[in-house]
CSV table of C-alpha atoms and ligand atoms in Angstrom, one decimal:
chain,number,residue,atom,x,y,z
A,66,UNK,CA,-19.9,-9.6,-64.7
A,67,UNK,CA,-17.7,-12.5,-63.4
A,68,UNK,CA,-15.9,-12.0,-60.1
A,69,UNK,CA,-12.4,-10.7,-60.6
A,70,UNK,CA,-9.6,-13.1,-60.0
A,71,UNK,CA,-7.8,-12.7,-56.7
A,72,UNK,CA,-4.0,-12.3,-56.2
A,73,UNK,CA,-2.2,-12.8,-52.9
A,74,UNK,CA,1.3,-11.5,-52.7
A,75,UNK,CA,3.8,-12.1,-49.9
A,76,UNK,CA,6.9,-9.9,-49.9
A,77,UNK,CA,10.1,-10.8,-48.2
A,78,UNK,CA,13.3,-8.7,-47.8
A,79,UNK,CA,14.1,-5.2,-48.9
A,80,UNK,CA,12.2,-2.2,-50.0
A,81,UNK,CA,13.0,-2.9,-53.6
A,82,UNK,CA,11.0,-6.1,-53.3
A,83,UNK,CA,8.1,-4.0,-51.9
A,84,UNK,CA,8.3,-1.8,-55.0
A,85,UNK,CA,8.5,-4.8,-57.3
A,86,UNK,CA,5.5,-6.4,-55.6
A,87,UNK,CA,3.5,-3.3,-56.2
A,88,UNK,CA,4.5,-3.2,-59.9
A,89,UNK,CA,3.7,-7.0,-60.3
A,90,UNK,CA,0.3,-6.3,-58.7
A,91,UNK,CA,-0.4,-3.6,-61.2
A,92,UNK,CA,0.7,-5.8,-64.1
A,93,UNK,CA,-1.6,-8.5,-62.9
A,94,UNK,CA,-4.3,-5.8,-62.3
A,95,UNK,CA,-4.3,-5.2,-66.1
A,96,UNK,CA,-5.2,-8.9,-66.4
A,97,UNK,CA,-8.2,-8.5,-64.2
A,98,UNK,CA,-6.7,-9.6,-60.9
A,99,UNK,CA,-7.4,-7.7,-57.7
A,100,UNK,CA,-5.3,-8.0,-54.5
A,101,UNK,CA,-6.5,-10.1,-51.6
A,102,UNK,CA,-5.1,-10.3,-48.0
A,103,UNK,CA,-6.2,-13.9,-47.7
A,104,UNK,CA,-4.2,-16.7,-49.4
A,105,UNK,CA,-7.1,-19.1,-49.0
A,106,UNK,CA,-9.4,-17.1,-51.4
A,107,UNK,CA,-6.7,-16.4,-54.0
A,108,UNK,CA,-6.6,-17.6,-57.6
A,109,UNK,CA,-2.9,-16.8,-57.7
A,110,UNK,CA,-0.3,-16.7,-54.9
A,111,UNK,CA,2.9,-14.9,-55.5
A,112,UNK,CA,5.9,-15.1,-53.2
A,113,UNK,CA,8.4,-12.3,-53.8
A,114,UNK,CA,11.5,-13.7,-52.2
A,115,UNK,CA,14.8,-12.6,-50.7
A,116,UNK,CA,18.1,-14.4,-51.0
A,117,UNK,CA,20.4,-12.1,-49.0
A,118,UNK,CA,20.8,-14.5,-45.9
A,119,UNK,CA,20.2,-18.2,-45.5
A,120,UNK,CA,17.2,-17.7,-43.2
A,121,UNK,CA,15.5,-15.5,-45.7
A,122,UNK,CA,15.8,-18.2,-48.4
A,123,UNK,CA,14.6,-21.0,-46.2
A,124,UNK,CA,11.4,-19.2,-45.5
A,125,UNK,CA,10.3,-19.7,-49.1
A,126,UNK,CA,10.4,-23.5,-48.8
A,127,UNK,CA,8.5,-23.6,-45.5
A,128,UNK,CA,5.9,-21.2,-46.9
A,129,UNK,CA,5.5,-23.3,-50.1
A,130,UNK,CA,5.0,-26.4,-47.9
A,131,UNK,CA,2.2,-24.6,-46.2
A,132,UNK,CA,0.5,-23.9,-49.6
A,133,UNK,CA,0.2,-27.6,-50.4
A,134,UNK,CA,-3.3,-28.1,-48.9
A,135,UNK,CA,-4.5,-25.0,-50.7
A,136,UNK,CA,-3.3,-26.3,-54.0
A,137,UNK,CA,-4.8,-29.7,-53.3
A,138,UNK,CA,-8.1,-28.2,-52.6
A,139,UNK,CA,-8.0,-25.9,-55.6
A,140,UNK,CA,-5.8,-27.4,-58.4
A,141,UNK,CA,-6.3,-24.4,-60.7
A,142,UNK,CA,-4.6,-22.2,-58.1
A,143,UNK,CA,-1.4,-20.6,-59.7
A,144,UNK,CA,1.6,-20.4,-57.4
A,145,UNK,CA,4.4,-18.1,-58.5
A,146,UNK,CA,7.9,-17.5,-57.0
A,147,UNK,CA,9.5,-14.2,-57.9
A,148,UNK,CA,12.5,-12.3,-56.6
A,149,UNK,CA,16.0,-13.2,-55.8
A,150,UNK,CA,15.5,-16.8,-54.7
A,151,UNK,CA,13.7,-17.4,-57.9
A,152,UNK,CA,16.7,-16.0,-59.8
A,153,UNK,CA,19.3,-18.0,-57.8
A,154,UNK,CA,17.5,-21.3,-57.4
A,155,UNK,CA,14.8,-21.4,-60.0
A,156,UNK,CA,15.4,-25.0,-61.2
A,157,UNK,CA,15.9,-26.2,-57.6
A,158,UNK,CA,12.5,-24.7,-56.7
A,159,UNK,CA,10.7,-26.5,-59.5
A,160,UNK,CA,12.4,-29.8,-58.7
A,161,UNK,CA,11.7,-29.7,-54.9
A,162,UNK,CA,8.3,-28.1,-55.2
A,163,UNK,CA,6.3,-29.4,-58.1
A,164,UNK,CA,3.3,-27.3,-56.9
A,165,UNK,CA,5.0,-24.2,-58.2
A,166,UNK,CA,3.7,-23.0,-61.6
A,167,UNK,CA,5.8,-19.9,-62.2
A,168,UNK,CA,9.4,-18.9,-61.4
A,169,UNK,CA,10.2,-15.3,-62.4
A,170,UNK,CA,13.4,-13.4,-61.7
A,171,UNK,CA,13.6,-9.8,-60.7
A,172,UNK,CA,14.5,-8.5,-64.2
A,173,UNK,CA,11.8,-10.5,-66.0
A,174,UNK,CA,8.6,-9.9,-64.1
A,175,UNK,CA,7.1,-7.7,-66.8
A,176,UNK,CA,6.5,-11.1,-68.5
A,177,UNK,CA,4.5,-12.4,-65.5
A,178,UNK,CA,1.0,-11.9,-67.1
A,179,UNK,CA,2.0,-13.9,-70.1
A,180,UNK,CA,3.4,-16.6,-67.9
A,181,UNK,CA,0.3,-16.7,-65.8
A,182,UNK,CA,-1.8,-17.2,-68.9
A,183,UNK,CA,0.2,-20.2,-70.1
A,184,UNK,CA,-0.5,-23.7,-68.9
A,185,UNK,CA,2.2,-25.8,-67.2
A,186,UNK,CA,5.3,-24.7,-65.4
A,187,UNK,CA,7.1,-21.7,-66.7
A,188,UNK,CA,10.5,-20.3,-65.7
A,189,UNK,CA,12.0,-16.9,-66.7
A,190,UNK,CA,15.3,-15.9,-65.0
A,191,UNK,CA,16.7,-13.9,-68.0
A,192,UNK,CA,18.3,-10.6,-67.8
A,193,UNK,CA,16.5,-9.3,-70.9
A,194,UNK,CA,17.7,-6.6,-73.2
A,195,UNK,CA,14.4,-4.7,-72.8
A,196,UNK,CA,14.0,-3.0,-69.5
A,197,UNK,CA,11.0,-4.3,-67.5
A,198,UNK,CA,10.0,-0.7,-66.5
A,199,UNK,CA,9.4,0.1,-70.2
A,200,UNK,CA,7.0,-2.8,-70.5
A,201,UNK,CA,5.0,-2.5,-67.3
A,202,UNK,CA,1.6,-0.7,-67.2
A,203,UNK,CA,1.5,2.9,-66.2
A,204,UNK,CA,0.9,3.4,-62.4
A,205,UNK,CA,-2.6,4.6,-61.9
A,206,UNK,CA,-4.3,3.7,-58.6
A,207,UNK,CA,-4.6,6.5,-55.9
A,208,UNK,CA,-2.3,6.0,-53.0
A,209,UNK,CA,-1.0,7.1,-49.7
A,210,UNK,CA,1.4,10.0,-49.1
A,211,UNK,CA,4.7,8.0,-49.4
A,212,UNK,CA,6.0,5.8,-52.1
A,213,UNK,CA,9.2,4.1,-53.3
A,214,UNK,CA,10.6,4.6,-56.8
A,215,UNK,CA,13.3,2.4,-58.2
A,216,UNK,CA,15.9,4.5,-60.1
A,217,UNK,CA,18.8,2.0,-60.2
A,218,UNK,CA,19.1,-1.7,-59.9
A,219,UNK,CA,21.9,-4.2,-59.5
A,220,UNK,CA,25.4,-3.9,-58.2
A,221,UNK,CA,28.9,-4.1,-59.6
A,222,UNK,CA,30.7,-3.9,-56.2
A,223,UNK,CA,31.0,-7.6,-55.5
A,224,UNK,CA,31.4,-7.4,-51.7
A,225,UNK,CA,32.8,-10.9,-50.8
A,226,UNK,CA,29.7,-11.9,-48.8
A,227,UNK,CA,26.9,-10.6,-51.0
A,228,UNK,CA,24.6,-12.3,-53.6
A,229,UNK,CA,23.1,-9.2,-55.0
A,230,UNK,CA,25.5,-8.8,-58.0
A,231,UNK,CA,24.4,-12.4,-59.0
A,232,UNK,CA,20.7,-12.2,-58.3
A,233,UNK,CA,20.0,-8.6,-59.4
A,234,UNK,CA,22.7,-8.4,-62.0
A,235,UNK,CA,24.9,-5.6,-63.1
A,236,UNK,CA,24.2,-2.0,-62.3
A,237,UNK,CA,21.5,-0.4,-64.5
A,238,UNK,CA,20.1,3.1,-64.1
A,239,UNK,CA,16.7,4.2,-65.4
A,240,UNK,CA,16.7,7.2,-67.7
A,241,UNK,CA,15.9,10.6,-66.0
A,242,UNK,CA,12.7,11.4,-68.0
A,243,UNK,CA,11.1,8.0,-67.1
A,244,UNK,CA,11.9,8.7,-63.4
A,245,UNK,CA,10.5,12.2,-63.5
A,246,UNK,CA,7.3,11.0,-65.3
A,247,UNK,CA,6.8,8.3,-62.7
A,248,UNK,CA,7.5,10.8,-59.9
A,249,UNK,CA,5.0,13.4,-61.3
A,250,UNK,CA,2.4,10.7,-61.7
A,251,UNK,CA,2.8,9.6,-58.1
A,252,UNK,CA,2.5,13.2,-56.9
A,253,UNK,CA,-0.7,13.7,-58.9
A,254,UNK,CA,-2.0,10.6,-57.1
A,255,UNK,CA,-1.3,12.1,-53.7
A,256,UNK,CA,2.3,11.2,-52.9
A,257,UNK,CA,4.2,13.8,-51.0
A,258,UNK,CA,7.4,11.8,-50.1
A,259,UNK,CA,9.5,9.7,-52.5
A,260,UNK,CA,12.2,7.3,-51.5
A,261,UNK,CA,14.5,6.6,-54.4
A,262,UNK,CA,15.6,3.0,-54.4
A,263,UNK,CA,18.6,1.2,-55.7
A,264,UNK,CA,20.9,-1.6,-54.5
A,265,UNK,CA,23.6,1.0,-55.0
A,266,UNK,CA,21.5,4.0,-55.5
A,267,UNK,CA,24.2,6.6,-55.2
A,268,UNK,CA,26.0,4.9,-58.1
A,269,UNK,CA,23.1,6.2,-60.2
A,270,UNK,CA,24.2,7.3,-63.7
A,271,UNK,CA,21.2,7.8,-65.8
A,272,UNK,CA,20.8,9.3,-69.2
A,273,UNK,CA,19.1,12.7,-69.2
A,274,UNK,CA,18.2,15.5,-71.6
A,275,UNK,CA,21.5,17.2,-71.0
A,276,UNK,CA,23.9,14.3,-70.6
A,277,UNK,CA,24.6,11.9,-67.8
A,278,UNK,CA,23.0,12.5,-64.4
A,279,UNK,CA,24.5,11.5,-61.0
A,280,UNK,CA,22.2,11.0,-58.1
A,281,UNK,CA,22.9,14.5,-56.8
A,282,UNK,CA,21.9,16.0,-60.1
A,283,UNK,CA,18.7,13.8,-60.2
A,284,UNK,CA,17.7,14.8,-56.7
A,285,UNK,CA,18.2,18.5,-57.7
A,286,UNK,CA,15.9,17.9,-60.7
A,287,UNK,CA,13.3,16.1,-58.6
A,288,UNK,CA,13.3,18.8,-55.9
A,289,UNK,CA,11.7,21.0,-58.6
A,290,UNK,CA,8.6,18.9,-58.9
A,291,UNK,CA,5.7,20.9,-57.4
A,292,UNK,CA,4.0,19.1,-54.5
A,293,UNK,CA,6.8,16.7,-53.9
A,294,UNK,CA,7.8,17.8,-50.4
A,295,UNK,CA,10.2,15.1,-49.2
A,296,UNK,CA,13.0,13.1,-50.8
A,297,UNK,CA,15.0,10.2,-49.4
A,298,UNK,CA,17.2,7.6,-51.1
A,299,UNK,CA,18.5,4.2,-50.1
A,300,UNK,CA,20.9,2.1,-50.1
A,301,UNK,CA,24.2,3.8,-50.6
A,302,UNK,CA,27.8,2.7,-50.8
A,303,UNK,CA,30.3,5.0,-49.0
A,304,UNK,CA,32.6,5.1,-52.0
A,305,UNK,CA,29.8,6.6,-54.2
A,306,UNK,CA,29.1,9.6,-51.9
A,307,UNK,CA,30.4,12.3,-54.3
A,308,UNK,CA,30.8,16.0,-53.4
A,309,UNK,CA,27.7,17.1,-55.3
A,310,UNK,CA,25.6,14.5,-53.5
A,311,UNK,CA,26.9,15.5,-50.1
A,312,UNK,CA,26.3,19.2,-51.0
A,313,UNK,CA,22.7,18.4,-52.0
A,314,UNK,CA,22.1,17.4,-48.3
A,315,UNK,CA,22.9,21.0,-47.4
A,316,UNK,CA,21.2,22.6,-50.5
A,317,UNK,CA,17.9,20.8,-50.8
A,318,UNK,CA,15.3,21.4,-48.1
A,319,UNK,CA,13.3,18.5,-49.5
A,320,UNK,CA,16.1,16.0,-49.0
A,321,UNK,CA,15.4,14.7,-45.5
A,322,UNK,CA,18.2,14.6,-42.8
A,323,UNK,CA,18.5,10.8,-42.6
A,324,UNK,CA,21.0,8.7,-44.5
A,325,UNK,CA,21.5,4.9,-44.6
A,326,UNK,CA,25.2,4.4,-45.2
A,327,UNK,CA,26.2,0.8,-44.6
A,328,UNK,CA,29.8,0.3,-43.4
A,329,UNK,CA,29.6,-3.5,-42.4
A,330,UNK,CA,32.7,-3.4,-40.2
A,331,UNK,CA,35.0,-1.1,-38.4
A,332,UNK,CA,38.2,-3.2,-38.9
A,333,UNK,CA,40.4,-2.5,-41.9
A,334,UNK,CA,41.4,-6.1,-42.2
A,335,UNK,CA,37.8,-7.2,-42.5
A,336,UNK,CA,36.8,-4.3,-44.7
A,337,UNK,CA,39.6,-5.5,-47.1
A,338,UNK,CA,38.5,-9.1,-46.9
A,339,UNK,CA,35.0,-8.0,-47.6
A,340,UNK,CA,36.2,-6.1,-50.7
A,341,UNK,CA,34.6,-2.9,-49.5
A,342,UNK,CA,37.4,-0.8,-50.9
A,343,UNK,CA,37.6,1.7,-48.1
A,344,UNK,CA,39.0,1.9,-44.6
A,345,UNK,CA,37.3,2.8,-41.3
A,346,UNK,CA,39.1,6.1,-41.2
A,347,UNK,CA,37.8,7.0,-44.7
A,348,UNK,CA,34.3,6.2,-43.5
A,349,UNK,CA,34.7,8.5,-40.5
A,350,UNK,CA,36.1,11.3,-42.7
A,351,UNK,CA,33.1,10.9,-45.0
A,352,UNK,CA,30.7,11.1,-42.1
A,353,UNK,CA,32.4,14.4,-41.1
A,354,UNK,CA,31.9,15.8,-44.6
A,355,UNK,CA,28.2,14.8,-44.6
A,356,UNK,CA,27.7,16.3,-41.2
A,357,UNK,CA,29.4,19.5,-42.3
A,358,UNK,CA,26.8,19.8,-45.1
A,359,UNK,CA,23.8,18.8,-42.9
A,360,UNK,CA,24.7,19.0,-39.2
A,361,UNK,CA,21.4,17.5,-37.9
A,362,UNK,CA,21.5,14.5,-40.2
A,363,UNK,CA,20.9,11.1,-38.6
A,364,UNK,CA,23.0,8.2,-39.9
A,365,UNK,CA,22.1,4.6,-40.0
A,366,UNK,CA,24.1,1.6,-41.2
A,367,UNK,CA,24.4,-2.1,-41.7
A,368,UNK,CA,26.8,-4.3,-39.9
A,369,UNK,CA,27.9,-7.9,-40.3
A,370,UNK,CA,29.4,-9.7,-37.3
A,371,UNK,CA,31.3,-13.0,-37.6
A,372,UNK,CA,32.6,-12.5,-41.1
A,373,UNK,CA,35.2,-15.3,-41.8
A,374,UNK,CA,38.5,-14.4,-40.1
A,375,UNK,CA,37.0,-11.7,-37.8
A,376,UNK,CA,39.0,-11.6,-34.5
A,377,UNK,CA,38.0,-10.1,-31.1
A,378,UNK,CA,40.2,-7.1,-32.0
A,379,UNK,CA,38.4,-6.6,-35.3
A,380,UNK,CA,35.1,-6.7,-33.4
A,381,UNK,CA,36.4,-4.1,-30.9
A,382,UNK,CA,37.3,-1.9,-33.9
A,383,UNK,CA,33.7,-2.2,-35.1
A,384,UNK,CA,32.4,-1.1,-31.6
A,385,UNK,CA,34.9,1.8,-31.7
A,386,UNK,CA,33.6,2.9,-35.1
A,387,UNK,CA,30.1,2.8,-33.8
A,388,UNK,CA,31.1,4.9,-30.8
A,389,UNK,CA,32.9,7.4,-33.0
A,390,UNK,CA,30.0,7.9,-35.4
A,391,UNK,CA,27.0,7.7,-33.1
A,392,UNK,CA,24.2,6.2,-35.2
A,393,UNK,CA,20.6,7.1,-35.2
A,394,UNK,CA,19.7,3.5,-36.1
A,395,UNK,CA,21.4,0.4,-37.5
A,396,UNK,CA,20.8,-3.1,-38.7
A,397,UNK,CA,23.1,-5.8,-37.4
A,398,UNK,CA,23.4,-9.2,-39.1
A,399,UNK,CA,25.2,-12.4,-38.3
A,400,UNK,CA,27.3,-13.4,-41.2
A,401,UNK,CA,25.5,-16.0,-43.4
A,402,UNK,CA,27.6,-17.9,-45.9
A,403,UNK,CA,25.9,-17.6,-49.3
A,404,UNK,CA,26.7,-20.2,-52.0
A,405,UNK,CA,28.7,-18.8,-54.9
A,406,UNK,CA,30.1,-15.8,-53.0
A,407,UNK,CA,33.9,-15.7,-52.4
A,408,UNK,CA,33.6,-15.5,-48.6
A,409,UNK,CA,31.6,-18.7,-48.4
A,410,UNK,CA,34.8,-20.6,-49.2
A,411,UNK,CA,36.4,-19.5,-46.0
A,412,UNK,CA,36.3,-21.2,-42.6
A,413,UNK,CA,33.5,-19.6,-40.5
A,414,UNK,CA,33.7,-18.0,-37.0
A,415,UNK,CA,32.2,-20.3,-34.4
A,416,UNK,CA,28.4,-19.6,-34.0
A,417,UNK,CA,28.6,-18.8,-30.2
A,418,UNK,CA,31.3,-16.2,-30.9
A,419,UNK,CA,29.3,-14.6,-33.6
A,420,UNK,CA,26.2,-14.6,-31.4
A,421,UNK,CA,28.0,-12.9,-28.5
A,422,UNK,CA,29.3,-10.2,-30.9
A,423,UNK,CA,25.9,-9.7,-32.4
A,424,UNK,CA,24.5,-9.2,-28.9
A,425,UNK,CA,27.1,-6.8,-27.9
A,426,UNK,CA,26.9,-4.7,-31.0
A,427,UNK,CA,23.1,-4.7,-30.9
A,428,UNK,CA,23.2,-3.4,-27.3
A,429,UNK,CA,25.4,-0.5,-28.2
A,430,UNK,CA,23.3,0.4,-31.2
A,431,UNK,CA,20.1,0.2,-29.3
A,432,UNK,CA,21.6,2.6,-26.7
A,433,UNK,CA,22.6,5.0,-29.5
A,434,UNK,CA,19.2,4.7,-31.2
A,435,UNK,CA,17.5,5.5,-27.9
A,436,UNK,CA,19.8,8.5,-27.3
A,437,UNK,CA,19.2,9.9,-30.7
A,438,UNK,CA,15.4,9.5,-30.3
A,439,UNK,CA,15.5,11.1,-26.8
A,440,UNK,CA,17.5,14.0,-28.1
A,441,UNK,CA,14.5,15.0,-30.3
A,442,UNK,CA,12.4,15.9,-27.2
A,443,UNK,CA,11.7,19.7,-27.2
A,444,UNK,CA,12.7,20.1,-30.9
A,445,UNK,CA,10.5,21.3,-33.7
A,446,UNK,CA,10.4,19.0,-36.7
A,447,UNK,CA,8.2,18.2,-39.8
A,448,UNK,CA,5.9,15.2,-39.8
A,449,UNK,CA,4.1,13.8,-42.8
A,450,UNK,CA,0.8,12.2,-41.6
A,451,UNK,CA,0.4,8.6,-42.9
A,452,UNK,CA,-2.6,7.4,-41.0
A,453,UNK,CA,-4.9,8.2,-38.0
A,454,UNK,CA,-3.5,7.0,-34.7
A,455,UNK,CA,-5.2,4.5,-32.4
A,456,UNK,CA,-6.4,7.2,-30.0
A,457,UNK,CA,-9.1,9.7,-31.0
A,458,UNK,CA,-7.7,13.0,-32.3
A,459,UNK,CA,-4.3,11.5,-33.0
A,460,UNK,CA,-2.3,11.2,-36.3
A,461,UNK,CA,0.7,9.1,-37.0
A,462,UNK,CA,3.6,9.8,-39.4
A,463,UNK,CA,7.3,10.0,-39.9
A,464,UNK,CA,9.5,12.8,-38.8
A,465,UNK,CA,12.1,14.3,-41.1
A,466,UNK,CA,14.6,12.0,-39.3
A,467,UNK,CA,12.4,9.0,-40.0
A,468,UNK,CA,11.2,8.6,-36.4
A,469,UNK,CA,7.6,7.3,-36.0
A,470,UNK,CA,5.6,10.2,-34.3
A,471,UNK,CA,2.2,10.3,-32.7
A,472,UNK,CA,0.8,13.7,-32.9
A,473,UNK,CA,-2.2,15.1,-31.0
A,474,UNK,CA,-4.1,16.9,-33.8
A,475,UNK,CA,-7.9,16.4,-34.0
A,476,UNK,CA,-7.9,18.4,-37.3
A,477,UNK,CA,-5.1,16.4,-38.9
A,478,UNK,CA,-5.5,14.8,-42.3
A,479,UNK,CA,-3.6,12.0,-44.0
A,480,UNK,CA,-1.1,13.5,-46.4
A,481,UNK,CA,-0.6,16.7,-44.5
A,482,UNK,CA,3.0,17.8,-43.8
A,483,UNK,CA,3.0,19.7,-40.5
A,484,UNK,CA,5.4,21.2,-38.0
A,485,UNK,CA,5.3,19.6,-34.5
A,486,UNK,CA,7.1,20.0,-31.2
A,487,UNK,CA,8.3,16.7,-29.8
A,488,UNK,CA,7.0,16.2,-26.2
A,489,UNK,CA,8.1,12.7,-25.2
A,490,UNK,CA,10.1,9.7,-26.3
A,491,UNK,CA,8.7,6.2,-25.9
A,492,UNK,CA,10.3,2.9,-26.8
A,493,UNK,CA,9.8,3.0,-30.6
A,494,UNK,CA,8.1,6.3,-31.2
A,495,UNK,CA,7.9,9.9,-30.3
A,496,UNK,CA,4.9,11.9,-29.1
A,497,UNK,CA,4.3,15.5,-30.3
A,498,UNK,CA,1.9,18.4,-30.5
A,499,UNK,CA,1.2,20.4,-33.6
A,500,UNK,CA,2.6,23.9,-33.7
A,501,UNK,CA,1.9,27.0,-35.9
B,23,5AD,N1,25.4,-12.3,-44.4
B,23,5AD,C1,24.9,-11.4,-43.5
B,23,5AD,N2,24.5,-10.2,-43.8
B,23,5AD,C2,24.5,-9.9,-45.1
B,23,5AD,N3,24.2,-8.8,-45.8
B,23,5AD,C3,24.4,-9.0,-47.1
B,23,5AD,N4,24.9,-10.2,-47.3
B,23,5AD,C4,25.0,-10.8,-46.1
B,23,5AD,C5,25.5,-12.1,-45.7
B,23,5AD,N5,25.9,-13.0,-46.5
B,23,5AD,C6,23.7,-7.6,-45.1
B,23,5AD,C7,24.7,-6.4,-45.3
B,23,5AD,C8,23.9,-5.6,-46.3
B,23,5AD,C9,22.4,-5.8,-45.9
B,23,5AD,C10,21.4,-5.5,-46.8
B,23,5AD,O1,22.5,-7.2,-45.6
B,23,5AD,O2,24.9,-5.7,-44.1
B,23,5AD,O3,24.2,-4.2,-46.2
B,24,SF4,FE1,25.9,-6.3,-51.9
B,24,SF4,FE2,25.7,-3.7,-51.3
B,24,SF4,FE3,28.2,-4.8,-51.6
B,24,SF4,FE4,26.6,-4.4,-53.7
B,24,SF4,S1,27.5,-2.9,-52.4
B,24,SF4,S2,27.8,-6.3,-53.3
B,24,SF4,S3,24.5,-4.8,-52.9
B,24,SF4,S4,26.6,-5.3,-50.0
């Protein structure tokens, strides 16, 4: 039998790209490709790209430059660009980088096998009628105890800084039965924890057997799947946190006490200019309601500093909001002007000012993150083992609150969900001993 062809995939950006890469690997698997970790031995290299900030986009072109010698040494090597840069800059990529054979957008990648079979350059950045998920091969390979599952894609919110509504397109929700089938299949293959993904996951509105399902209703349905012990979802918009979804955090033991709820800024002026359609006060009240439903929930968020027009007072308002909430984690970004978005037309905040604000916000968040982690010491929590630790007799996994935990447990097995007592807090992880 001939050696199988080898596929190398590099994934940039968000968790949805991680999920998409996995599905593309499976689609190419049906064509006889196996994954390789080494680009040098690949017959096909696929770069699954991110367009969210300027730096993320630029990486693509430097990586493509580095592939030139490989392509020269092996002209039959196929080079594909997928993801959001492919969607936004497909023609530009082909013009600047003739070594690229395939450009495929995030909604068209079910057509990748066909494109790979063809000769010459091929571009597909359509938003096709048919849903890619209906055309992709069934997921079969055994896998680890955690997995992502895309339930919703695209965004209709049009925040003034964001390219997602243009690269991923309008909001689309997958039907409930497809999601449940995929979830059950993953559980049969060893998955214990699912993270439901969507650019705006809590705007989920999927068709189900008995009408329209919201995310809260979908989660309640998923919590009934035998063997599925943990559920998470990301990323959410504050305005889509409805009562039922908030209540689900109190009602469903499977729904883990960690929620990523981006707020972006704590200044009403800036929130308005960002087209976020809520105030800082409304966000704080929402946090109160969520904590009333699930008091031990850890919140994380995204922040942008240096949005056009942001003053020192606005920045202080962001710091005030962070102090008022107390986050368990957060991602901070310096505003990056994205072509085609409304905010890109406005005069930027000077780089030094934005850098200083980023530094200050980051320091406050690091402090809060540390405090939240330290506060776990002495507590009993669940940990799902993902792999053996570096030390003998040690297992590593995530806590209910998404902290990395090293557990002393010589009997531990990957995929086991255990109770542990947290014994110490280190820089980026917790130590624990198994109980019970
Ligand atoms: N500049 C900086 N950060 C951005 N994000 C989205 N667009 C931009 C931009 N143009 C951040 C937001 C979002 C996260 C995924 O990326 O904080 O929540
Ligand atoms: Fe982008 Fe999120 Fe705003 Fe949608 S809600 S436009 S994905 S930041």
